[in-house]
Amino acid sequence: MDLFISQLLNGIGNGVVYASVALALVLIFRTTGLLNFAQGEMALFSTYISWKLASSGLPVVAAILLSMVIAFVAGAIIERVLIRPVEVGRSPLNVVIVTLGMFLAINSFAQLFFGTDPQTMPKPWPSDASGNDERINFLGQSISWAVIALALVLTAECVLLFLLLQKTRLGLKIRAVASNPDSSRLVGINAGAILMLGWALSAAIGALAGSLVAARSTGFDASLMATVLVYAFAAAALGGFDSPLGAVISGLVVGVADALTTQYVDALNGIELVVPLGLILIVLLVRPTGLFGRQTVERV
């Protein structure tokens, strides 16, 4: 039983990361109707910036927050300079090709600027002198501070996004553009600025997720976000690419499912990616809109 609970908590810790990246994917999809295949590498580059700032003496929390600001600005610039010229009035396939190119380019630039050697990200939560996460006892179980910190970060993200989307005029504009960009323009909403904001917010959330992934690992390199992105896509597909709530819940489900199957199904040792890929296949076959996605009905 203790092993089961331990794996459950470990799965929740991983699931929080998957949920954060899936949330970033959903934000872009809701505002633009497009998938950003470079989301993981954008988060990777921001993570290197966080590490560089923290290594220069800046407190790790301040370094992560500053990298989020940089990622926010960079996300807006990417949308305006790279995405919009190939998106407006053209095939969505063009954007897919651009984001795949960004995937390769950003990964290469990260290795060029920061090197290929593994780096160690300082931990923004309590840890001992050897760098291991401190733990607390709760209901007879030992829980890592990393899991607690990740859960609190995801909760804060959800609350802030809910307040932004549901309680502000800006959020109303974002929802209007996500629902119908053409009608939004007719009522005076600057749809272009809203689309740029969607990319900026997504990049900032990805920067936070990447920094937390790096801090939780013993060391990170340019392959940090490759596997995480696959799990995040699985979570977004399972929950529905137009549902932020679905991304959060499904991220936790994917994380727990992966941790339990890795522990108890010996046949999957070494091929853990079968779990998220299998979830994507099942969802696409049974319910293409995802568990929480909305099915759009169009008049012919």
PDB file of C-alpha atoms in Angstrom:
ATOM      1  CA  MET A   1       0.000   0.000   0.000  1.00  0.00           C
ATOM      2  CA  ASP A   2       2.848   2.372   0.832  1.00  0.00           C
ATOM      3  CA  LEU A   3       4.396   1.709  -2.578  1.00  0.00           C
ATOM      4  CA  PHE A   4       1.075   2.466  -4.274  1.00  0.00           C
ATOM      5  CA  ILE A   5       0.658   5.773  -2.430  1.00  0.00           C
ATOM      6  CA  SER A   6       4.282   6.677  -3.146  1.00  0.00           C
ATOM      7  CA  GLN A   7       3.782   6.092  -6.871  1.00  0.00           C
ATOM      8  CA  LEU A   8       0.470   7.964  -6.734  1.00  0.00           C
ATOM      9  CA  LEU A   9       2.174  11.024  -5.252  1.00  0.00           C
ATOM     10  CA  ASN A  10       5.001  10.759  -7.758  1.00  0.00           C
ATOM     11  CA  GLY A  11       2.431  10.569 -10.567  1.00  0.00           C
ATOM     12  CA  ILE A  12       0.668  13.662  -9.233  1.00  0.00           C
ATOM     13  CA  GLY A  13       3.980  15.541  -9.192  1.00  0.00           C
ATOM     14  CA  ASN A  14       4.638  14.592 -12.821  1.00  0.00           C
ATOM     15  CA  GLY A  15       1.012  15.217 -13.741  1.00  0.00           C
ATOM     16  CA  VAL A  16       1.186  18.794 -12.497  1.00  0.00           C
ATOM     17  CA  VAL A  17       4.006  19.451 -14.972  1.00  0.00           C
ATOM     18  CA  TYR A  18       2.124  17.778 -17.819  1.00  0.00           C
ATOM     19  CA  ALA A  19      -0.966  19.783 -16.905  1.00  0.00           C
ATOM     20  CA  SER A  20       0.967  23.077 -17.001  1.00  0.00           C
ATOM     21  CA  VAL A  21       2.393  22.389 -20.465  1.00  0.00           C
ATOM     22  CA  ALA A  22      -0.993  21.095 -21.667  1.00  0.00           C
ATOM     23  CA  LEU A  23      -2.555  24.295 -20.343  1.00  0.00           C
ATOM     24  CA  ALA A  24      -0.116  26.298 -22.462  1.00  0.00           C
ATOM     25  CA  LEU A  25      -1.038  24.227 -25.533  1.00  0.00           C
ATOM     26  CA  VAL A  26      -4.736  24.757 -24.859  1.00  0.00           C
ATOM     27  CA  LEU A  27      -4.313  28.523 -24.475  1.00  0.00           C
ATOM     28  CA  ILE A  28      -2.802  28.805 -27.952  1.00  0.00           C
ATOM     29  CA  PHE A  29      -5.378  26.470 -29.452  1.00  0.00           C
ATOM     30  CA  ARG A  30      -8.294  28.378 -27.903  1.00  0.00           C
ATOM     31  CA  THR A  31      -7.089  31.720 -29.207  1.00  0.00           C
ATOM     32  CA  THR A  32      -5.723  30.668 -32.607  1.00  0.00           C
ATOM     33  CA  GLY A  33      -7.123  27.221 -33.364  1.00  0.00           C
ATOM     34  CA  LEU A  34      -3.543  25.992 -33.892  1.00  0.00           C
ATOM     35  CA  LEU A  35      -1.182  23.592 -32.144  1.00  0.00           C
ATOM     36  CA  ASN A  36       2.288  24.784 -31.177  1.00  0.00           C
ATOM     37  CA  PHE A  37       4.698  21.901 -31.641  1.00  0.00           C
ATOM     38  CA  ALA A  38       7.544  24.131 -30.429  1.00  0.00           C
ATOM     39  CA  GLN A  39       5.954  24.684 -27.003  1.00  0.00           C
ATOM     40  CA  GLY A  40       8.389  22.349 -25.277  1.00  0.00           C
ATOM     41  CA  GLU A  41      11.490  23.903 -26.820  1.00  0.00           C
ATOM     42  CA  MET A  42      10.282  27.411 -26.019  1.00  0.00           C
ATOM     43  CA  ALA A  43       9.988  26.246 -22.403  1.00  0.00           C
ATOM     44  CA  LEU A  44      13.452  24.666 -22.654  1.00  0.00           C
ATOM     45  CA  PHE A  45      15.096  27.925 -23.750  1.00  0.00           C
ATOM     46  CA  SER A  46      13.335  29.817 -20.950  1.00  0.00           C
ATOM     47  CA  THR A  47      14.539  27.179 -18.487  1.00  0.00           C
ATOM     48  CA  TYR A  48      18.126  27.777 -19.565  1.00  0.00           C
ATOM     49  CA  ILE A  49      17.552  31.497 -18.986  1.00  0.00           C
ATOM     50  CA  SER A  50      16.245  30.741 -15.474  1.00  0.00           C
ATOM     51  CA  TRP A  51      19.307  28.582 -14.787  1.00  0.00           C
ATOM     52  CA  LYS A  52      21.681  31.250 -16.102  1.00  0.00           C
ATOM     53  CA  LEU A  53      20.079  33.967 -13.980  1.00  0.00           C
ATOM     54  CA  ALA A  54      20.099  31.771 -10.874  1.00  0.00           C
ATOM     55  CA  SER A  55      23.737  30.793 -11.506  1.00  0.00           C
ATOM     56  CA  SER A  56      24.681  34.489 -11.657  1.00  0.00           C
ATOM     57  CA  GLY A  57      23.475  34.989  -8.083  1.00  0.00           C
ATOM     58  CA  LEU A  58      19.819  35.926  -8.521  1.00  0.00           C
ATOM     59  CA  PRO A  59      17.426  34.085  -6.147  1.00  0.00           C
ATOM     60  CA  VAL A  60      15.910  31.124  -7.962  1.00  0.00           C
ATOM     61  CA  VAL A  61      12.303  32.297  -7.553  1.00  0.00           C
ATOM     62  CA  ALA A  62      13.203  35.729  -8.929  1.00  0.00           C
ATOM     63  CA  ALA A  63      15.119  34.051 -11.776  1.00  0.00           C
ATOM     64  CA  ILE A  64      12.075  31.974 -12.734  1.00  0.00           C
ATOM     65  CA  LEU A  65       9.756  34.984 -12.597  1.00  0.00           C
ATOM     66  CA  LEU A  66      12.144  37.051 -14.725  1.00  0.00           C
ATOM     67  CA  SER A  67      12.430  34.241 -17.273  1.00  0.00           C
ATOM     68  CA  MET A  68       8.623  34.156 -17.432  1.00  0.00           C
ATOM     69  CA  VAL A  69       8.592  37.872 -18.255  1.00  0.00           C
ATOM     70  CA  ILE A  70      11.223  37.324 -20.952  1.00  0.00           C
ATOM     71  CA  ALA A  71       9.244  34.372 -22.317  1.00  0.00           C
ATOM     72  CA  PHE A  72       6.062  36.482 -22.338  1.00  0.00           C
ATOM     73  CA  VAL A  73       7.739  39.108 -24.514  1.00  0.00           C
ATOM     74  CA  ALA A  74       9.413  36.485 -26.712  1.00  0.00           C
ATOM     75  CA  GLY A  75       6.101  34.661 -27.228  1.00  0.00           C
ATOM     76  CA  ALA A  76       4.454  37.877 -28.418  1.00  0.00           C
ATOM     77  CA  ILE A  77       7.341  38.570 -30.806  1.00  0.00           C
ATOM     78  CA  ILE A  78       7.242  35.024 -32.193  1.00  0.00           C
ATOM     79  CA  GLU A  79       3.527  35.337 -32.915  1.00  0.00           C
ATOM     80  CA  ARG A  80       3.933  38.687 -34.627  1.00  0.00           C
ATOM     81  CA  VAL A  81       7.121  37.922 -36.610  1.00  0.00           C
ATOM     82  CA  LEU A  82       6.945  34.202 -37.401  1.00  0.00           C
ATOM     83  CA  ILE A  83       3.371  32.972 -37.020  1.00  0.00           C
ATOM     84  CA  ARG A  84       1.124  35.777 -38.262  1.00  0.00           C
ATOM     85  CA  PRO A  85       2.764  36.223 -41.707  1.00  0.00           C
ATOM     86  CA  VAL A  86       2.152  32.548 -42.551  1.00  0.00           C
ATOM     87  CA  GLU A  87      -1.198  32.230 -40.755  1.00  0.00           C
ATOM     88  CA  VAL A  88      -3.436  34.972 -42.146  1.00  0.00           C
ATOM     89  CA  GLY A  89      -5.305  33.819 -45.236  1.00  0.00           C
ATOM     90  CA  ARG A  90      -3.191  30.704 -45.651  1.00  0.00           C
ATOM     91  CA  SER A  91      -3.374  27.004 -44.872  1.00  0.00           C
ATOM     92  CA  PRO A  92      -2.986  25.966 -41.187  1.00  0.00           C
ATOM     93  CA  LEU A  93      -0.404  23.482 -42.448  1.00  0.00           C
ATOM     94  CA  ASN A  94       1.973  26.419 -42.906  1.00  0.00           C
ATOM     95  CA  VAL A  95       1.895  27.151 -39.188  1.00  0.00           C
ATOM     96  CA  VAL A  96       2.482  23.471 -38.379  1.00  0.00           C
ATOM     97  CA  ILE A  97       5.604  23.517 -40.564  1.00  0.00           C
ATOM     98  CA  VAL A  98       6.801  26.764 -38.943  1.00  0.00           C
ATOM     99  CA  THR A  99       6.356  25.412 -35.406  1.00  0.00           C
ATOM    100  CA  LEU A 100       8.195  22.204 -36.318  1.00  0.00           C
ATOM    101  CA  GLY A 101      11.007  24.356 -37.701  1.00  0.00           C
ATOM    102  CA  MET A 102      10.981  26.366 -34.474  1.00  0.00           C
ATOM    103  CA  PHE A 103      11.244  23.095 -32.542  1.00  0.00           C
ATOM    104  CA  LEU A 104      14.493  22.224 -34.291  1.00  0.00           C
ATOM    105  CA  ALA A 105      15.877  25.761 -34.365  1.00  0.00           C
ATOM    106  CA  ILE A 106      15.249  26.615 -30.695  1.00  0.00           C
ATOM    107  CA  ASN A 107      16.736  23.308 -29.553  1.00  0.00           C
ATOM    108  CA  SER A 108      19.846  23.975 -31.647  1.00  0.00           C
ATOM    109  CA  PHE A 109      20.153  27.544 -30.370  1.00  0.00           C
ATOM    110  CA  ALA A 110      19.851  26.306 -26.769  1.00  0.00           C
ATOM    111  CA  GLN A 111      22.773  23.933 -27.297  1.00  0.00           C
ATOM    112  CA  LEU A 112      24.753  26.629 -29.115  1.00  0.00           C
ATOM    113  CA  PHE A 113      24.298  29.294 -26.439  1.00  0.00           C
ATOM    114  CA  PHE A 114      24.306  27.170 -23.278  1.00  0.00           C
ATOM    115  CA  GLY A 115      26.280  24.079 -24.249  1.00  0.00           C
ATOM    116  CA  THR A 116      25.418  20.392 -24.289  1.00  0.00           C
ATOM    117  CA  ASP A 117      26.652  19.451 -20.796  1.00  0.00           C
ATOM    118  CA  PRO A 118      23.986  18.637 -18.169  1.00  0.00           C
ATOM    119  CA  GLN A 119      23.228  21.528 -15.827  1.00  0.00           C
ATOM    120  CA  THR A 120      21.736  21.630 -12.344  1.00  0.00           C
ATOM    121  CA  MET A 121      18.796  23.918 -11.638  1.00  0.00           C
ATOM    122  CA  PRO A 122      18.542  25.259  -8.049  1.00  0.00           C
ATOM    123  CA  LYS A 123      15.406  24.152  -6.270  1.00  0.00           C
ATOM    124  CA  PRO A 124      12.780  26.779  -5.384  1.00  0.00           C
ATOM    125  CA  TRP A 125      11.471  24.574  -2.549  1.00  0.00           C
ATOM    126  CA  PRO A 126      13.152  23.321   0.663  1.00  0.00           C
ATOM    127  CA  SER A 127      16.029  20.897   0.085  1.00  0.00           C
ATOM    128  CA  ASP A 128      18.933  19.535   2.151  1.00  0.00           C
ATOM    129  CA  ALA A 129      22.647  20.243   1.731  1.00  0.00           C
ATOM    130  CA  SER A 130      23.060  17.426  -0.793  1.00  0.00           C
ATOM    131  CA  GLY A 131      20.264  18.817  -2.987  1.00  0.00           C
ATOM    132  CA  ASN A 132      17.614  16.230  -2.122  1.00  0.00           C
ATOM    133  CA  ASP A 133      14.056  17.459  -1.622  1.00  0.00           C
ATOM    134  CA  GLU A 134      12.966  17.740   1.978  1.00  0.00           C
ATOM    135  CA  ARG A 135       9.909  15.728   2.940  1.00  0.00           C
ATOM    136  CA  ILE A 136       7.068  16.089   5.421  1.00  0.00           C
ATOM    137  CA  ASN A 137       4.840  13.475   7.022  1.00  0.00           C
ATOM    138  CA  PHE A 138       1.143  13.709   6.234  1.00  0.00           C
ATOM    139  CA  LEU A 139      -1.367  11.037   7.322  1.00  0.00           C
ATOM    140  CA  GLY A 140       1.447   8.576   7.765  1.00  0.00           C
ATOM    141  CA  GLN A 141       2.966   9.227   4.358  1.00  0.00           C
ATOM    142  CA  SER A 142       6.181  11.025   3.458  1.00  0.00           C
ATOM    143  CA  ILE A 143       5.488  13.737   0.874  1.00  0.00           C
ATOM    144  CA  SER A 144       8.188  15.601  -0.993  1.00  0.00           C
ATOM    145  CA  TRP A 145       8.138  19.399  -0.899  1.00  0.00           C
ATOM    146  CA  ALA A 146       8.500  19.270  -4.677  1.00  0.00           C
ATOM    147  CA  VAL A 147       5.061  17.661  -5.047  1.00  0.00           C
ATOM    148  CA  ILE A 148       3.524  20.207  -2.683  1.00  0.00           C
ATOM    149  CA  ALA A 149       5.163  23.142  -4.476  1.00  0.00           C
ATOM    150  CA  LEU A 150       4.120  21.866  -7.912  1.00  0.00           C
ATOM    151  CA  ALA A 151       0.522  21.372  -6.758  1.00  0.00           C
ATOM    152  CA  LEU A 152       0.414  24.893  -5.308  1.00  0.00           C
ATOM    153  CA  VAL A 153       1.825  26.363  -8.539  1.00  0.00           C
ATOM    154  CA  LEU A 154      -0.783  24.571 -10.662  1.00  0.00           C
ATOM    155  CA  THR A 155      -3.553  25.739  -8.324  1.00  0.00           C
ATOM    156  CA  ALA A 156      -2.318  29.326  -8.576  1.00  0.00           C
ATOM    157  CA  GLU A 157      -2.192  29.065 -12.388  1.00  0.00           C
ATOM    158  CA  CYS A 158      -5.768  27.795 -12.531  1.00  0.00           C
ATOM    159  CA  VAL A 159      -7.074  30.498 -10.188  1.00  0.00           C
ATOM    160  CA  LEU A 160      -5.293  33.315 -12.029  1.00  0.00           C
ATOM    161  CA  LEU A 161      -6.438  32.079 -15.447  1.00  0.00           C
ATOM    162  CA  PHE A 162     -10.009  31.705 -14.183  1.00  0.00           C
ATOM    163  CA  LEU A 163      -9.985  35.262 -12.849  1.00  0.00           C
ATOM    164  CA  LEU A 164      -8.465  36.542 -16.097  1.00  0.00           C
ATOM    165  CA  LEU A 165     -10.848  34.728 -18.439  1.00  0.00           C
ATOM    166  CA  GLN A 166     -14.051  34.987 -16.425  1.00  0.00           C
ATOM    167  CA  LYS A 167     -13.792  38.180 -14.376  1.00  0.00           C
ATOM    168  CA  THR A 168     -12.069  40.753 -16.596  1.00  0.00           C
ATOM    169  CA  ARG A 169     -12.911  42.621 -19.786  1.00  0.00           C
ATOM    170  CA  LEU A 170      -9.683  41.320 -21.314  1.00  0.00           C
ATOM    171  CA  GLY A 171     -10.796  37.776 -20.572  1.00  0.00           C
ATOM    172  CA  LEU A 172     -14.121  38.477 -22.259  1.00  0.00           C
ATOM    173  CA  LYS A 173     -12.249  39.645 -25.348  1.00  0.00           C
ATOM    174  CA  ILE A 174     -10.078  36.520 -25.302  1.00  0.00           C
ATOM    175  CA  ARG A 175     -13.148  34.286 -25.130  1.00  0.00           C
ATOM    176  CA  ALA A 176     -14.841  36.269 -27.882  1.00  0.00           C
ATOM    177  CA  VAL A 177     -11.871  35.925 -30.224  1.00  0.00           C
ATOM    178  CA  ALA A 178     -11.579  32.221 -29.396  1.00  0.00           C
ATOM    179  CA  SER A 179     -15.255  31.757 -30.223  1.00  0.00           C
ATOM    180  CA  ASN A 180     -15.434  33.809 -33.421  1.00  0.00           C
ATOM    181  CA  PRO A 181     -12.502  36.014 -34.528  1.00  0.00           C
ATOM    182  CA  ASP A 182     -14.360  37.568 -37.462  1.00  0.00           C
ATOM    183  CA  SER A 183     -17.362  38.647 -35.378  1.00  0.00           C
ATOM    184  CA  SER A 184     -14.995  39.964 -32.701  1.00  0.00           C
ATOM    185  CA  ARG A 185     -13.345  42.253 -35.226  1.00  0.00           C
ATOM    186  CA  LEU A 186     -16.751  43.587 -36.265  1.00  0.00           C
ATOM    187  CA  VAL A 187     -17.486  44.756 -32.708  1.00  0.00           C
ATOM    188  CA  GLY A 188     -14.128  46.543 -32.411  1.00  0.00           C
ATOM    189  CA  ILE A 189     -11.931  43.934 -30.706  1.00  0.00           C
ATOM    190  CA  ASN A 190      -8.321  43.905 -31.855  1.00  0.00           C
ATOM    191  CA  ALA A 191      -8.180  40.204 -32.629  1.00  0.00           C
ATOM    192  CA  GLY A 192      -4.527  40.403 -33.665  1.00  0.00           C
ATOM    193  CA  ALA A 193      -3.496  41.734 -30.254  1.00  0.00           C
ATOM    194  CA  ILE A 194      -5.525  39.030 -28.500  1.00  0.00           C
ATOM    195  CA  LEU A 195      -3.880  36.300 -30.570  1.00  0.00           C
ATOM    196  CA  MET A 196      -0.475  37.731 -29.701  1.00  0.00           C
ATOM    197  CA  LEU A 197      -1.452  37.768 -26.023  1.00  0.00           C
ATOM    198  CA  GLY A 198      -2.416  34.089 -26.240  1.00  0.00           C
ATOM    199  CA  TRP A 199       1.055  33.170 -27.468  1.00  0.00           C
ATOM    200  CA  ALA A 200       2.665  35.371 -24.819  1.00  0.00           C
ATOM    201  CA  LEU A 201       0.690  33.813 -21.951  1.00  0.00           C
ATOM    202  CA  SER A 202       1.397  30.335 -23.272  1.00  0.00           C
ATOM    203  CA  ALA A 203       5.126  31.030 -23.448  1.00  0.00           C
ATOM    204  CA  ALA A 204       5.153  32.360 -19.858  1.00  0.00           C
ATOM    205  CA  ILE A 205       3.324  29.297 -18.519  1.00  0.00           C
ATOM    206  CA  GLY A 206       5.683  27.050 -20.446  1.00  0.00           C
ATOM    207  CA  ALA A 207       8.684  28.843 -18.944  1.00  0.00           C
ATOM    208  CA  LEU A 208       7.370  28.176 -15.455  1.00  0.00           C
ATOM    209  CA  ALA A 209       6.705  24.506 -16.240  1.00  0.00           C
ATOM    210  CA  GLY A 210      10.153  24.010 -17.762  1.00  0.00           C
ATOM    211  CA  SER A 211      11.925  25.563 -14.775  1.00  0.00           C
ATOM    212  CA  LEU A 212      10.002  23.326 -12.385  1.00  0.00           C
ATOM    213  CA  VAL A 213      10.823  20.223 -14.437  1.00  0.00           C
ATOM    214  CA  ALA A 214      14.517  21.141 -14.379  1.00  0.00           C
ATOM    215  CA  ALA A 215      14.459  21.847 -10.643  1.00  0.00           C
ATOM    216  CA  ARG A 216      12.855  18.488  -9.940  1.00  0.00           C
ATOM    217  CA  SER A 217      15.440  16.564 -11.975  1.00  0.00           C
ATOM    218  CA  THR A 218      19.013  15.800 -10.935  1.00  0.00           C
ATOM    219  CA  GLY A 219      20.284  17.519 -14.089  1.00  0.00           C
ATOM    220  CA  PHE A 220      18.921  18.763 -17.380  1.00  0.00           C
ATOM    221  CA  ASP A 221      20.082  19.231 -20.946  1.00  0.00           C
ATOM    222  CA  ALA A 222      18.568  20.071 -24.329  1.00  0.00           C
ATOM    223  CA  SER A 223      16.352  16.955 -24.235  1.00  0.00           C
ATOM    224  CA  LEU A 224      14.561  18.132 -21.080  1.00  0.00           C
ATOM    225  CA  MET A 225      11.138  18.868 -22.588  1.00  0.00           C
ATOM    226  CA  ALA A 226      10.982  16.291 -25.396  1.00  0.00           C
ATOM    227  CA  THR A 227       9.228  13.599 -23.374  1.00  0.00           C
ATOM    228  CA  VAL A 228       7.233  16.107 -21.335  1.00  0.00           C
ATOM    229  CA  LEU A 229       5.728  17.542 -24.528  1.00  0.00           C
ATOM    230  CA  VAL A 230       4.460  14.106 -25.594  1.00  0.00           C
ATOM    231  CA  TYR A 231       2.737  13.624 -22.234  1.00  0.00           C
ATOM    232  CA  ALA A 232       1.343  17.152 -22.414  1.00  0.00           C
ATOM    233  CA  PHE A 233      -0.124  16.505 -25.865  1.00  0.00           C
ATOM    234  CA  ALA A 234      -1.686  13.331 -24.483  1.00  0.00           C
ATOM    235  CA  ALA A 235      -3.222  15.328 -21.619  1.00  0.00           C
ATOM    236  CA  ALA A 236      -4.516  18.035 -23.970  1.00  0.00           C
ATOM    237  CA  ALA A 237      -6.009  15.430 -26.315  1.00  0.00           C
ATOM    238  CA  LEU A 238      -7.598  13.528 -23.448  1.00  0.00           C
ATOM    239  CA  GLY A 239      -9.140  16.622 -21.878  1.00  0.00           C
ATOM    240  CA  GLY A 240      -9.953  18.433 -25.114  1.00  0.00           C
ATOM    241  CA  PHE A 241      -7.805  21.030 -26.825  1.00  0.00           C
ATOM    242  CA  ASP A 242     -10.376  23.748 -26.117  1.00  0.00           C
ATOM    243  CA  SER A 243     -10.774  22.998 -22.396  1.00  0.00           C
ATOM    244  CA  PRO A 244      -8.324  24.437 -19.818  1.00  0.00           C
ATOM    245  CA  LEU A 245     -10.075  22.443 -17.071  1.00  0.00           C
ATOM    246  CA  GLY A 246      -9.721  19.303 -19.152  1.00  0.00           C
ATOM    247  CA  ALA A 247      -6.000  19.967 -19.619  1.00  0.00           C
ATOM    248  CA  VAL A 248      -5.469  20.224 -15.851  1.00  0.00           C
ATOM    249  CA  ILE A 249      -7.502  17.142 -14.918  1.00  0.00           C
ATOM    250  CA  SER A 250      -6.143  15.058 -17.770  1.00  0.00           C
ATOM    251  CA  GLY A 251      -2.555  16.086 -17.002  1.00  0.00           C
ATOM    252  CA  LEU A 252      -2.960  14.634 -13.519  1.00  0.00           C
ATOM    253  CA  VAL A 253      -4.623  11.500 -14.943  1.00  0.00           C
ATOM    254  CA  VAL A 254      -1.803  10.971 -17.439  1.00  0.00           C
ATOM    255  CA  GLY A 255       0.848  11.478 -14.754  1.00  0.00           C
ATOM    256  CA  VAL A 256      -0.757   9.016 -12.335  1.00  0.00           C
ATOM    257  CA  ALA A 257      -1.474   6.469 -15.088  1.00  0.00           C
ATOM    258  CA  ASP A 258       2.125   6.603 -16.265  1.00  0.00           C
ATOM    259  CA  ALA A 259       3.550   6.228 -12.747  1.00  0.00           C
ATOM    260  CA  LEU A 260       1.313   3.271 -11.881  1.00  0.00           C
ATOM    261  CA  THR A 261       1.766   1.408 -15.149  1.00  0.00           C
ATOM    262  CA  THR A 262       5.539   1.894 -15.024  1.00  0.00           C
ATOM    263  CA  GLN A 263       5.578   0.441 -11.507  1.00  0.00           C
ATOM    264  CA  TYR A 264       3.149  -2.446 -11.928  1.00  0.00           C
ATOM    265  CA  VAL A 265       3.330  -3.400 -15.626  1.00  0.00           C
ATOM    266  CA  ASP A 266       6.739  -4.895 -16.271  1.00  0.00           C
ATOM    267  CA  ALA A 267       6.140  -5.115 -20.013  1.00  0.00           C
ATOM    268  CA  LEU A 268       6.243  -1.309 -20.268  1.00  0.00           C
ATOM    269  CA  ASN A 269       9.644  -0.856 -18.663  1.00  0.00           C
ATOM    270  CA  GLY A 270      11.739   1.163 -21.092  1.00  0.00           C
ATOM    271  CA  ILE A 271       8.801   2.017 -23.353  1.00  0.00           C
ATOM    272  CA  GLU A 272       6.830   4.290 -21.022  1.00  0.00           C
ATOM    273  CA  LEU A 273       5.757   6.512 -23.942  1.00  0.00           C
ATOM    274  CA  VAL A 274       3.293   3.784 -24.882  1.00  0.00           C
ATOM    275  CA  VAL A 275       0.959   5.168 -22.195  1.00  0.00           C
ATOM    276  CA  PRO A 276       0.505   8.727 -23.560  1.00  0.00           C
ATOM    277  CA  LEU A 277       0.560   7.577 -27.188  1.00  0.00           C
ATOM    278  CA  GLY A 278      -2.043   4.946 -26.398  1.00  0.00           C
ATOM    279  CA  LEU A 279      -4.233   7.539 -24.670  1.00  0.00           C
ATOM    280  CA  ILE A 280      -4.000   9.844 -27.694  1.00  0.00           C
ATOM    281  CA  LEU A 281      -5.008   6.984 -30.023  1.00  0.00           C
ATOM    282  CA  ILE A 282      -7.940   5.891 -27.868  1.00  0.00           C
ATOM    283  CA  VAL A 283      -9.274   9.427 -27.459  1.00  0.00           C
ATOM    284  CA  LEU A 284      -9.024  10.186 -31.172  1.00  0.00           C
ATOM    285  CA  LEU A 285     -10.890   6.964 -31.987  1.00  0.00           C
ATOM    286  CA  VAL A 286     -13.623   7.198 -29.339  1.00  0.00           C
ATOM    287  CA  ARG A 287     -14.094  10.912 -28.664  1.00  0.00           C
ATOM    288  CA  PRO A 288     -12.044  13.207 -30.934  1.00  0.00           C
ATOM    289  CA  THR A 289     -13.098  16.324 -28.998  1.00  0.00           C
ATOM    290  CA  GLY A 290     -11.705  14.937 -25.726  1.00  0.00           C
ATOM    291  CA  LEU A 291     -13.464  14.247 -22.442  1.00  0.00           C
ATOM    292  CA  PHE A 292     -14.171  17.925 -21.726  1.00  0.00           C
ATOM    293  CA  GLY A 293     -14.019  19.344 -25.240  1.00  0.00           C
ATOM    294  CA  ARG A 294     -16.968  20.996 -26.939  1.00  0.00           C
ATOM    295  CA  GLN A 295     -18.382  19.508 -30.084  1.00  0.00           C
ATOM    296  CA  THR A 296     -19.001  22.243 -32.669  1.00  0.00           C
ATOM    297  CA  VAL A 297     -22.099  21.955 -34.809  1.00  0.00           C
ATOM    298  CA  GLU A 298     -21.983  23.885 -38.065  1.00  0.00           C
ATOM    299  CA  ARG A 299     -24.766  24.548 -40.514  1.00  0.00           C
ATOM    300  CA  VAL A 300     -24.188  23.345 -44.026  1.00  0.00           C
TER     301      VAL A 300
END
